[in-house]
């Protein structure tokens, strides 16, 4: 190679290297411009921590008491006794108040209701104080003919004045017993303080095994109708009865002492208004006086009905009883 060719070759090589360096510089500049034009990613701010929820203080809940079970029985309310009465039927005639014929004569002089055949059999105390004497017409009760045998009990004051009478109605007793198929006595009460008549009747009790039941009614001092039943407490010892009004509320009790030969009865009245009603508690006193003779009264009725069935005997009532069947409206005209 000549000198000139060699020189030309070096110049071309020099120009090529210069061009290469310039090209690299241009590439670098373009890179820098591209970097400048790209958006710079800013650091995202860290999210603020959410505030912790405030603790809500719960109010203490009062304990709820469980309701008592429906089957639990309620305690019975104690009844208030507004009036207490003691009826004492003596065991025998050997009593100091019964001694002496003179005493009977004195009583007959005080009140004509004390007849010669009266036999004092007991006494009555109301609220702890002497209230009266009980006497039976002995000759009428001990009659031999069952159709003529009568039961008449009278209540007198301690001084011997008549207060009231309870009498068994023969005719009505026979009629009721014939209808019900069992001995069913009927009584009438007559009092000194009123002209009205007050009837007590044994009624048919259904079912029969529940015991005996009596009913009575009257108009009180304010002309208000009063109706009551006297119900036998079957599953008790002695002769115990409860008195209920027309609303089926127990308003009084009669408790008989068990194994008492004579007959002692305690009467408690639980209604204040009735405790002041003379008619009401006098009827209970007189009814209690019949309980000692109840078995004999039933036997007498049963025997009388059997005699009427097997014979053509007619029933002849006593005049004092026949007058009770008269029409009071006719008499008042």
CSV table of C-alpha atoms in Angstrom, one decimal:
chain,number,residue,atom,x,y,z
A,1,UNK,CA,0.0,0.0,0.0
A,2,UNK,CA,1.2,3.4,-1.0
A,3,UNK,CA,1.6,6.2,1.4
A,4,UNK,CA,-1.3,8.1,0.1
A,5,UNK,CA,-3.6,5.1,0.4
A,6,UNK,CA,-2.5,4.6,4.0
A,7,UNK,CA,-3.2,8.1,4.9
A,8,UNK,CA,-6.6,8.0,3.3
A,9,UNK,CA,-7.4,4.8,5.2
A,10,UNK,CA,-6.5,6.4,8.5
A,11,UNK,CA,-8.6,9.5,7.8
A,12,UNK,CA,-11.7,7.3,7.1
A,13,UNK,CA,-11.1,5.3,10.2
A,14,UNK,CA,-10.8,8.5,12.2
A,15,UNK,CA,-14.0,9.9,10.8
A,16,UNK,CA,-15.8,6.6,11.5
A,17,UNK,CA,-14.7,6.7,15.1
A,18,UNK,CA,-15.7,10.3,15.5
A,19,UNK,CA,-19.1,9.6,13.9
A,20,UNK,CA,-19.6,6.7,16.4
A,21,UNK,CA,-18.8,9.0,19.4
A,22,UNK,CA,-21.1,11.7,18.2
A,23,UNK,CA,-23.9,9.1,17.6
A,24,UNK,CA,-23.4,7.8,21.2
A,25,UNK,CA,-23.6,11.4,22.5
A,26,UNK,CA,-26.8,12.0,20.6
A,27,UNK,CA,-28.3,8.8,22.0
A,28,UNK,CA,-27.4,9.8,25.5
A,29,UNK,CA,-28.9,13.2,25.1
A,30,UNK,CA,-32.2,11.7,23.8
A,31,UNK,CA,-32.3,9.4,26.8
A,32,UNK,CA,-31.9,12.3,29.2
A,33,UNK,CA,-34.7,14.2,27.4
A,34,UNK,CA,-37.0,11.2,27.5
A,35,UNK,CA,-36.3,10.8,31.3
A,36,UNK,CA,-37.1,14.5,31.9
A,37,UNK,CA,-40.4,14.3,30.0
A,38,UNK,CA,-41.7,11.3,32.0
A,39,UNK,CA,-43.8,12.2,35.1
A,40,UNK,CA,-42.1,11.6,38.3
A,41,UNK,CA,-44.0,9.2,40.5
A,42,UNK,CA,-44.7,10.9,43.8
A,43,UNK,CA,-44.8,8.9,46.9
A,44,UNK,CA,-48.4,8.2,48.0
A,45,UNK,CA,-49.0,9.4,51.5
A,46,UNK,CA,-49.6,6.7,54.0
A,47,UNK,CA,-53.3,6.5,54.9
A,48,UNK,CA,-54.1,7.9,58.3
A,49,UNK,CA,-55.0,5.2,60.8
A,50,UNK,CA,-58.8,5.0,61.4
A,51,UNK,CA,-59.8,6.2,64.9
A,52,UNK,CA,-60.5,3.4,67.3
A,53,UNK,CA,-64.2,3.2,68.2
A,54,UNK,CA,-65.0,4.6,71.6
A,55,UNK,CA,-66.0,2.0,74.2
A,56,UNK,CA,-69.7,2.4,75.0
A,57,UNK,CA,-70.3,1.6,78.6
A,58,UNK,CA,-73.4,-0.6,78.9
A,59,UNK,CA,-75.7,0.3,81.8
A,60,UNK,CA,-76.2,-2.6,84.2
A,61,UNK,CA,-79.5,-4.4,83.5
A,62,UNK,CA,-81.7,-5.0,86.5
A,63,UNK,CA,-82.4,-8.7,87.0
A,64,UNK,CA,-85.9,-9.6,86.0
A,65,UNK,CA,-87.7,-11.8,88.5
A,66,UNK,CA,-89.4,-14.8,86.9
A,67,UNK,CA,-93.2,-14.7,87.2
A,68,UNK,CA,-94.6,-17.2,89.7
A,69,UNK,CA,-96.0,-20.3,88.1
A,70,UNK,CA,-99.7,-20.2,87.4
A,71,UNK,CA,-100.3,-23.5,89.2
A,72,UNK,CA,-99.0,-22.1,92.5
A,73,UNK,CA,-102.0,-21.8,94.8
A,74,UNK,CA,-102.7,-18.4,96.4
A,75,UNK,CA,-102.9,-18.3,100.1
A,76,UNK,CA,-106.4,-17.9,101.4
A,77,UNK,CA,-107.2,-14.6,102.8
A,78,UNK,CA,-108.1,-14.7,106.5
A,79,UNK,CA,-111.8,-14.0,107.0
A,80,UNK,CA,-112.8,-11.4,109.5
A,81,UNK,CA,-115.3,-12.6,112.0
A,82,UNK,CA,-117.8,-9.8,112.6
A,83,UNK,CA,-120.0,-11.8,115.0
A,84,UNK,CA,-119.4,-15.0,116.9
A,85,UNK,CA,-122.3,-17.0,118.4
A,86,UNK,CA,-122.2,-20.1,120.7
A,87,UNK,CA,-125.2,-22.4,120.8
A,88,UNK,CA,-124.9,-24.9,123.7
A,89,UNK,CA,-127.5,-27.7,123.9
A,90,UNK,CA,-127.2,-29.4,127.2
A,91,UNK,CA,-126.4,-33.1,127.4
A,92,UNK,CA,-129.0,-33.9,130.1
A,93,UNK,CA,-131.8,-32.2,131.9
A,94,UNK,CA,-129.7,-32.0,135.1
A,95,UNK,CA,-128.8,-28.3,134.6
A,96,UNK,CA,-129.1,-25.6,137.2
A,97,UNK,CA,-131.3,-23.4,134.9
A,98,UNK,CA,-133.8,-26.3,134.6
A,99,UNK,CA,-134.2,-27.1,138.2
A,100,UNK,CA,-137.5,-26.2,139.9
A,101,UNK,CA,-141.2,-26.1,139.0
A,102,UNK,CA,-141.5,-22.6,140.3
A,103,UNK,CA,-139.1,-21.3,137.7
A,104,UNK,CA,-141.2,-22.6,134.8
A,105,UNK,CA,-144.3,-21.0,136.4
A,106,UNK,CA,-142.5,-17.7,136.6
A,107,UNK,CA,-141.5,-17.9,132.9
A,108,UNK,CA,-145.1,-18.8,131.9
A,109,UNK,CA,-146.3,-15.7,133.7
A,110,UNK,CA,-143.8,-13.5,131.9
A,111,UNK,CA,-144.6,-14.6,128.3
A,112,UNK,CA,-147.5,-16.8,127.1
A,113,UNK,CA,-145.2,-18.3,124.5
A,114,UNK,CA,-143.7,-20.3,127.4
A,115,UNK,CA,-146.3,-23.1,127.6
A,116,UNK,CA,-146.6,-25.8,130.3
A,117,UNK,CA,-144.9,-28.4,128.1
A,118,UNK,CA,-141.8,-26.3,127.4
A,119,UNK,CA,-138.5,-27.9,128.3
A,120,UNK,CA,-135.4,-25.8,128.4
A,121,UNK,CA,-132.5,-27.6,126.6
A,122,UNK,CA,-129.8,-25.0,126.1
A,123,UNK,CA,-128.6,-21.5,126.0
A,124,UNK,CA,-127.1,-19.0,123.5
A,125,UNK,CA,-124.2,-16.5,123.7
A,126,UNK,CA,-123.7,-13.7,121.2
A,127,UNK,CA,-120.3,-12.0,121.2
A,128,UNK,CA,-119.5,-13.7,124.6
A,129,UNK,CA,-122.6,-12.3,126.3
A,130,UNK,CA,-125.8,-14.2,127.3
A,131,UNK,CA,-128.3,-13.8,124.5
A,132,UNK,CA,-131.1,-16.4,125.1
A,133,UNK,CA,-132.5,-19.7,126.1
A,134,UNK,CA,-133.6,-22.6,123.9
A,135,UNK,CA,-136.7,-24.6,124.8
A,136,UNK,CA,-138.6,-27.4,123.0
A,137,UNK,CA,-142.3,-28.3,123.3
A,138,UNK,CA,-141.6,-31.8,124.7
A,139,UNK,CA,-145.1,-33.3,124.6
A,140,UNK,CA,-145.5,-32.5,120.9
A,141,UNK,CA,-142.1,-34.0,120.1
A,142,UNK,CA,-142.6,-37.2,122.0
A,143,UNK,CA,-146.0,-38.0,120.6
A,144,UNK,CA,-146.6,-41.6,119.7
A,145,UNK,CA,-148.4,-41.1,116.4
A,146,UNK,CA,-145.8,-40.3,113.8
A,147,UNK,CA,-148.4,-38.3,111.7
A,148,UNK,CA,-149.1,-36.0,114.7
A,149,UNK,CA,-145.6,-35.7,116.0
A,150,UNK,CA,-144.4,-32.1,115.7
A,151,UNK,CA,-141.2,-30.3,116.3
A,152,UNK,CA,-141.4,-26.8,117.9
A,153,UNK,CA,-138.3,-25.0,119.2
A,154,UNK,CA,-138.4,-21.5,120.8
A,155,UNK,CA,-135.8,-18.9,121.6
A,156,UNK,CA,-136.2,-16.7,124.7
A,157,UNK,CA,-134.2,-13.9,126.1
A,158,UNK,CA,-132.2,-14.5,129.3
A,159,UNK,CA,-135.0,-12.9,131.3
A,160,UNK,CA,-137.6,-15.2,129.7
A,161,UNK,CA,-139.2,-13.1,126.9
A,162,UNK,CA,-139.9,-14.8,123.6
A,163,UNK,CA,-137.7,-13.9,120.7
A,164,UNK,CA,-138.6,-16.4,118.0
A,165,UNK,CA,-139.7,-19.9,117.0
A,166,UNK,CA,-138.7,-22.6,114.5
A,167,UNK,CA,-141.3,-25.2,113.7
A,168,UNK,CA,-141.3,-28.1,111.3
A,169,UNK,CA,-144.1,-28.0,108.8
A,170,UNK,CA,-145.6,-31.5,108.6
A,171,UNK,CA,-147.5,-31.0,105.4
A,172,UNK,CA,-144.7,-29.4,103.5
A,173,UNK,CA,-142.2,-31.9,104.8
A,174,UNK,CA,-144.3,-34.8,103.5
A,175,UNK,CA,-144.7,-33.1,100.1
A,176,UNK,CA,-141.0,-32.4,99.7
A,177,UNK,CA,-140.0,-35.8,100.8
A,178,UNK,CA,-142.5,-37.4,98.4
A,179,UNK,CA,-141.1,-35.4,95.5
A,180,UNK,CA,-137.4,-35.9,96.2
A,181,UNK,CA,-137.6,-39.6,97.3
A,182,UNK,CA,-135.8,-38.9,100.6
A,183,UNK,CA,-136.7,-37.3,104.0
A,184,UNK,CA,-136.7,-33.5,103.4
A,185,UNK,CA,-137.9,-31.5,106.3
A,186,UNK,CA,-139.2,-28.0,105.9
A,187,UNK,CA,-139.3,-25.4,108.7
A,188,UNK,CA,-140.9,-22.0,109.3
A,189,UNK,CA,-139.4,-19.3,111.5
A,190,UNK,CA,-141.6,-16.8,113.3
A,191,UNK,CA,-140.0,-13.8,115.1
A,192,UNK,CA,-141.3,-11.2,117.6
A,193,UNK,CA,-139.7,-8.2,115.8
A,194,UNK,CA,-141.5,-8.9,112.4
A,195,UNK,CA,-144.8,-10.2,111.0
A,196,UNK,CA,-143.1,-11.9,108.1
A,197,UNK,CA,-142.6,-15.7,107.9
A,198,UNK,CA,-139.3,-17.2,107.0
A,199,UNK,CA,-139.0,-20.7,105.6
A,200,UNK,CA,-136.1,-23.1,105.6
A,201,UNK,CA,-136.3,-26.1,103.3
A,202,UNK,CA,-134.1,-29.1,102.7
A,203,UNK,CA,-133.5,-29.2,98.9
A,204,UNK,CA,-132.4,-32.0,96.7
A,205,UNK,CA,-128.6,-32.1,96.4
A,206,UNK,CA,-127.2,-33.4,93.1
A,207,UNK,CA,-125.0,-35.4,93.1
A,208,UNK,CA,-126.5,-36.9,96.2
A,209,UNK,CA,-123.1,-38.0,97.8
A,210,UNK,CA,-122.1,-34.4,98.3
A,211,UNK,CA,-124.3,-34.1,101.4
A,212,UNK,CA,-127.3,-32.1,102.5
A,213,UNK,CA,-128.3,-28.6,101.5
A,214,UNK,CA,-131.0,-26.2,102.9
A,215,UNK,CA,-132.2,-23.0,101.4
A,216,UNK,CA,-133.9,-19.9,102.8
A,217,UNK,CA,-134.7,-16.4,101.6
A,218,UNK,CA,-136.4,-13.2,102.9
A,219,UNK,CA,-136.8,-9.5,102.5
A,220,UNK,CA,-134.6,-7.5,104.8
A,221,UNK,CA,-135.5,-4.2,106.6
A,222,UNK,CA,-134.7,-2.2,103.4
A,223,UNK,CA,-137.0,-4.5,101.3
A,224,UNK,CA,-133.9,-6.1,99.6
A,225,UNK,CA,-134.3,-9.7,98.6
A,226,UNK,CA,-131.8,-12.0,100.4
A,227,UNK,CA,-131.2,-15.6,99.4
A,228,UNK,CA,-128.9,-18.1,101.1
A,229,UNK,CA,-128.0,-21.8,101.1
A,230,UNK,CA,-126.8,-23.9,104.1
A,231,UNK,CA,-124.5,-26.5,102.7
A,232,UNK,CA,-123.2,-29.5,104.6
A,233,UNK,CA,-119.4,-30.0,104.6
A,234,UNK,CA,-119.5,-33.7,103.9
A,235,UNK,CA,-115.8,-34.7,104.6
A,236,UNK,CA,-115.7,-33.3,108.1
A,237,UNK,CA,-116.2,-34.8,111.6
A,238,UNK,CA,-119.2,-33.4,113.5
A,239,UNK,CA,-122.0,-31.3,112.0
A,240,UNK,CA,-120.3,-28.5,109.9
A,241,UNK,CA,-122.1,-26.2,107.5
A,242,UNK,CA,-121.2,-23.3,105.3
A,243,UNK,CA,-123.7,-20.5,104.5
A,244,UNK,CA,-123.4,-18.9,101.0
A,245,UNK,CA,-125.2,-15.9,99.5
A,246,UNK,CA,-126.7,-15.7,96.0
A,247,UNK,CA,-123.3,-14.8,94.7
A,248,UNK,CA,-121.9,-18.1,96.0
A,249,UNK,CA,-119.8,-16.4,98.5
A,250,UNK,CA,-119.2,-17.9,102.0
A,251,UNK,CA,-120.6,-15.4,104.5
A,252,UNK,CA,-121.0,-17.6,107.6
A,253,UNK,CA,-120.1,-21.0,109.1
A,254,UNK,CA,-121.7,-23.4,111.6
A,255,UNK,CA,-119.2,-25.7,113.3
A,256,UNK,CA,-120.5,-28.5,115.4
A,257,UNK,CA,-118.2,-30.1,118.0
A,258,UNK,CA,-117.3,-33.7,117.2
A,259,UNK,CA,-118.5,-36.4,119.6
A,260,UNK,CA,-120.6,-34.0,121.7
A,261,UNK,CA,-123.7,-35.8,123.0
A,262,UNK,CA,-125.7,-32.7,123.6
A,263,UNK,CA,-124.7,-30.4,120.8
A,264,UNK,CA,-122.4,-27.4,120.8
A,265,UNK,CA,-122.3,-25.2,117.7
A,266,UNK,CA,-120.2,-22.2,116.9
A,267,UNK,CA,-121.5,-19.7,114.4
A,268,UNK,CA,-119.1,-17.2,112.7
A,269,UNK,CA,-120.5,-14.4,110.4
A,270,UNK,CA,-118.0,-12.9,107.9
A,271,UNK,CA,-120.1,-10.1,106.6
A,272,UNK,CA,-120.5,-6.9,108.6
A,273,UNK,CA,-124.0,-6.1,107.3
A,274,UNK,CA,-125.4,-9.5,108.1
A,275,UNK,CA,-123.7,-9.5,111.5
A,276,UNK,CA,-126.1,-6.6,112.3
A,277,UNK,CA,-129.1,-8.3,110.7
A,278,UNK,CA,-131.2,-9.7,113.6
A,279,UNK,CA,-133.3,-11.9,111.3
A,280,UNK,CA,-130.3,-13.5,109.7
A,281,UNK,CA,-128.4,-14.6,112.9
A,282,UNK,CA,-131.6,-15.6,114.7
A,283,UNK,CA,-132.4,-18.0,111.8
A,284,UNK,CA,-128.9,-19.5,112.1
A,285,UNK,CA,-129.4,-19.9,115.9
A,286,UNK,CA,-132.7,-21.7,115.4
A,287,UNK,CA,-131.5,-23.8,112.6
A,288,UNK,CA,-128.5,-25.0,114.7
A,289,UNK,CA,-130.9,-26.0,117.5
A,290,UNK,CA,-132.6,-28.5,115.0
A,291,UNK,CA,-129.4,-30.3,114.1
A,292,UNK,CA,-129.4,-32.3,117.3
A,293,UNK,CA,-132.8,-33.8,116.4
A,294,UNK,CA,-132.1,-34.1,112.6
A,295,UNK,CA,-131.8,-37.9,112.6
A,296,UNK,CA,-135.0,-38.4,114.5
A,297,UNK,CA,-136.9,-35.9,112.3
A,298,UNK,CA,-135.9,-37.9,109.2
A,299,UNK,CA,-137.0,-41.1,110.8
A,300,UNK,CA,-140.3,-39.6,111.7
A,301,UNK,CA,-140.9,-38.4,108.1
A,302,UNK,CA,-139.9,-41.7,106.6
A,303,UNK,CA,-142.1,-43.6,109.0
A,304,UNK,CA,-145.0,-41.3,108.3
A,305,UNK,CA,-144.7,-41.7,104.6
A,306,UNK,CA,-144.5,-45.5,104.8
A,307,UNK,CA,-147.7,-45.4,106.9
A,308,UNK,CA,-149.5,-43.2,104.3
A,309,UNK,CA,-148.5,-45.6,101.5
A,310,UNK,CA,-149.9,-48.7,103.1
A,311,UNK,CA,-153.1,-47.1,104.4
A,312,UNK,CA,-155.8,-44.7,103.3
A,313,UNK,CA,-155.1,-42.4,106.3
A,314,UNK,CA,-155.6,-38.7,105.6
A,315,UNK,CA,-153.2,-36.1,106.9
A,316,UNK,CA,-154.8,-33.7,109.4
A,317,UNK,CA,-152.6,-30.7,110.2
A,318,UNK,CA,-152.6,-28.9,113.4
A,319,UNK,CA,-154.6,-25.6,113.4
A,320,UNK,CA,-151.5,-23.5,114.1
A,321,UNK,CA,-149.9,-25.0,110.9
A,322,UNK,CA,-153.1,-24.8,108.9
A,323,UNK,CA,-153.2,-21.1,109.4
A,324,UNK,CA,-149.9,-20.7,107.7
A,325,UNK,CA,-151.5,-21.9,104.4
A,326,UNK,CA,-154.1,-19.1,104.4
A,327,UNK,CA,-153.8,-16.4,101.8
A,328,UNK,CA,-152.2,-13.4,103.5
A,329,UNK,CA,-153.6,-11.1,100.7
A,330,UNK,CA,-157.1,-12.2,101.4
A,331,UNK,CA,-156.7,-11.5,105.1
A,332,UNK,CA,-155.4,-8.0,104.5
A,333,UNK,CA,-158.5,-7.0,102.5
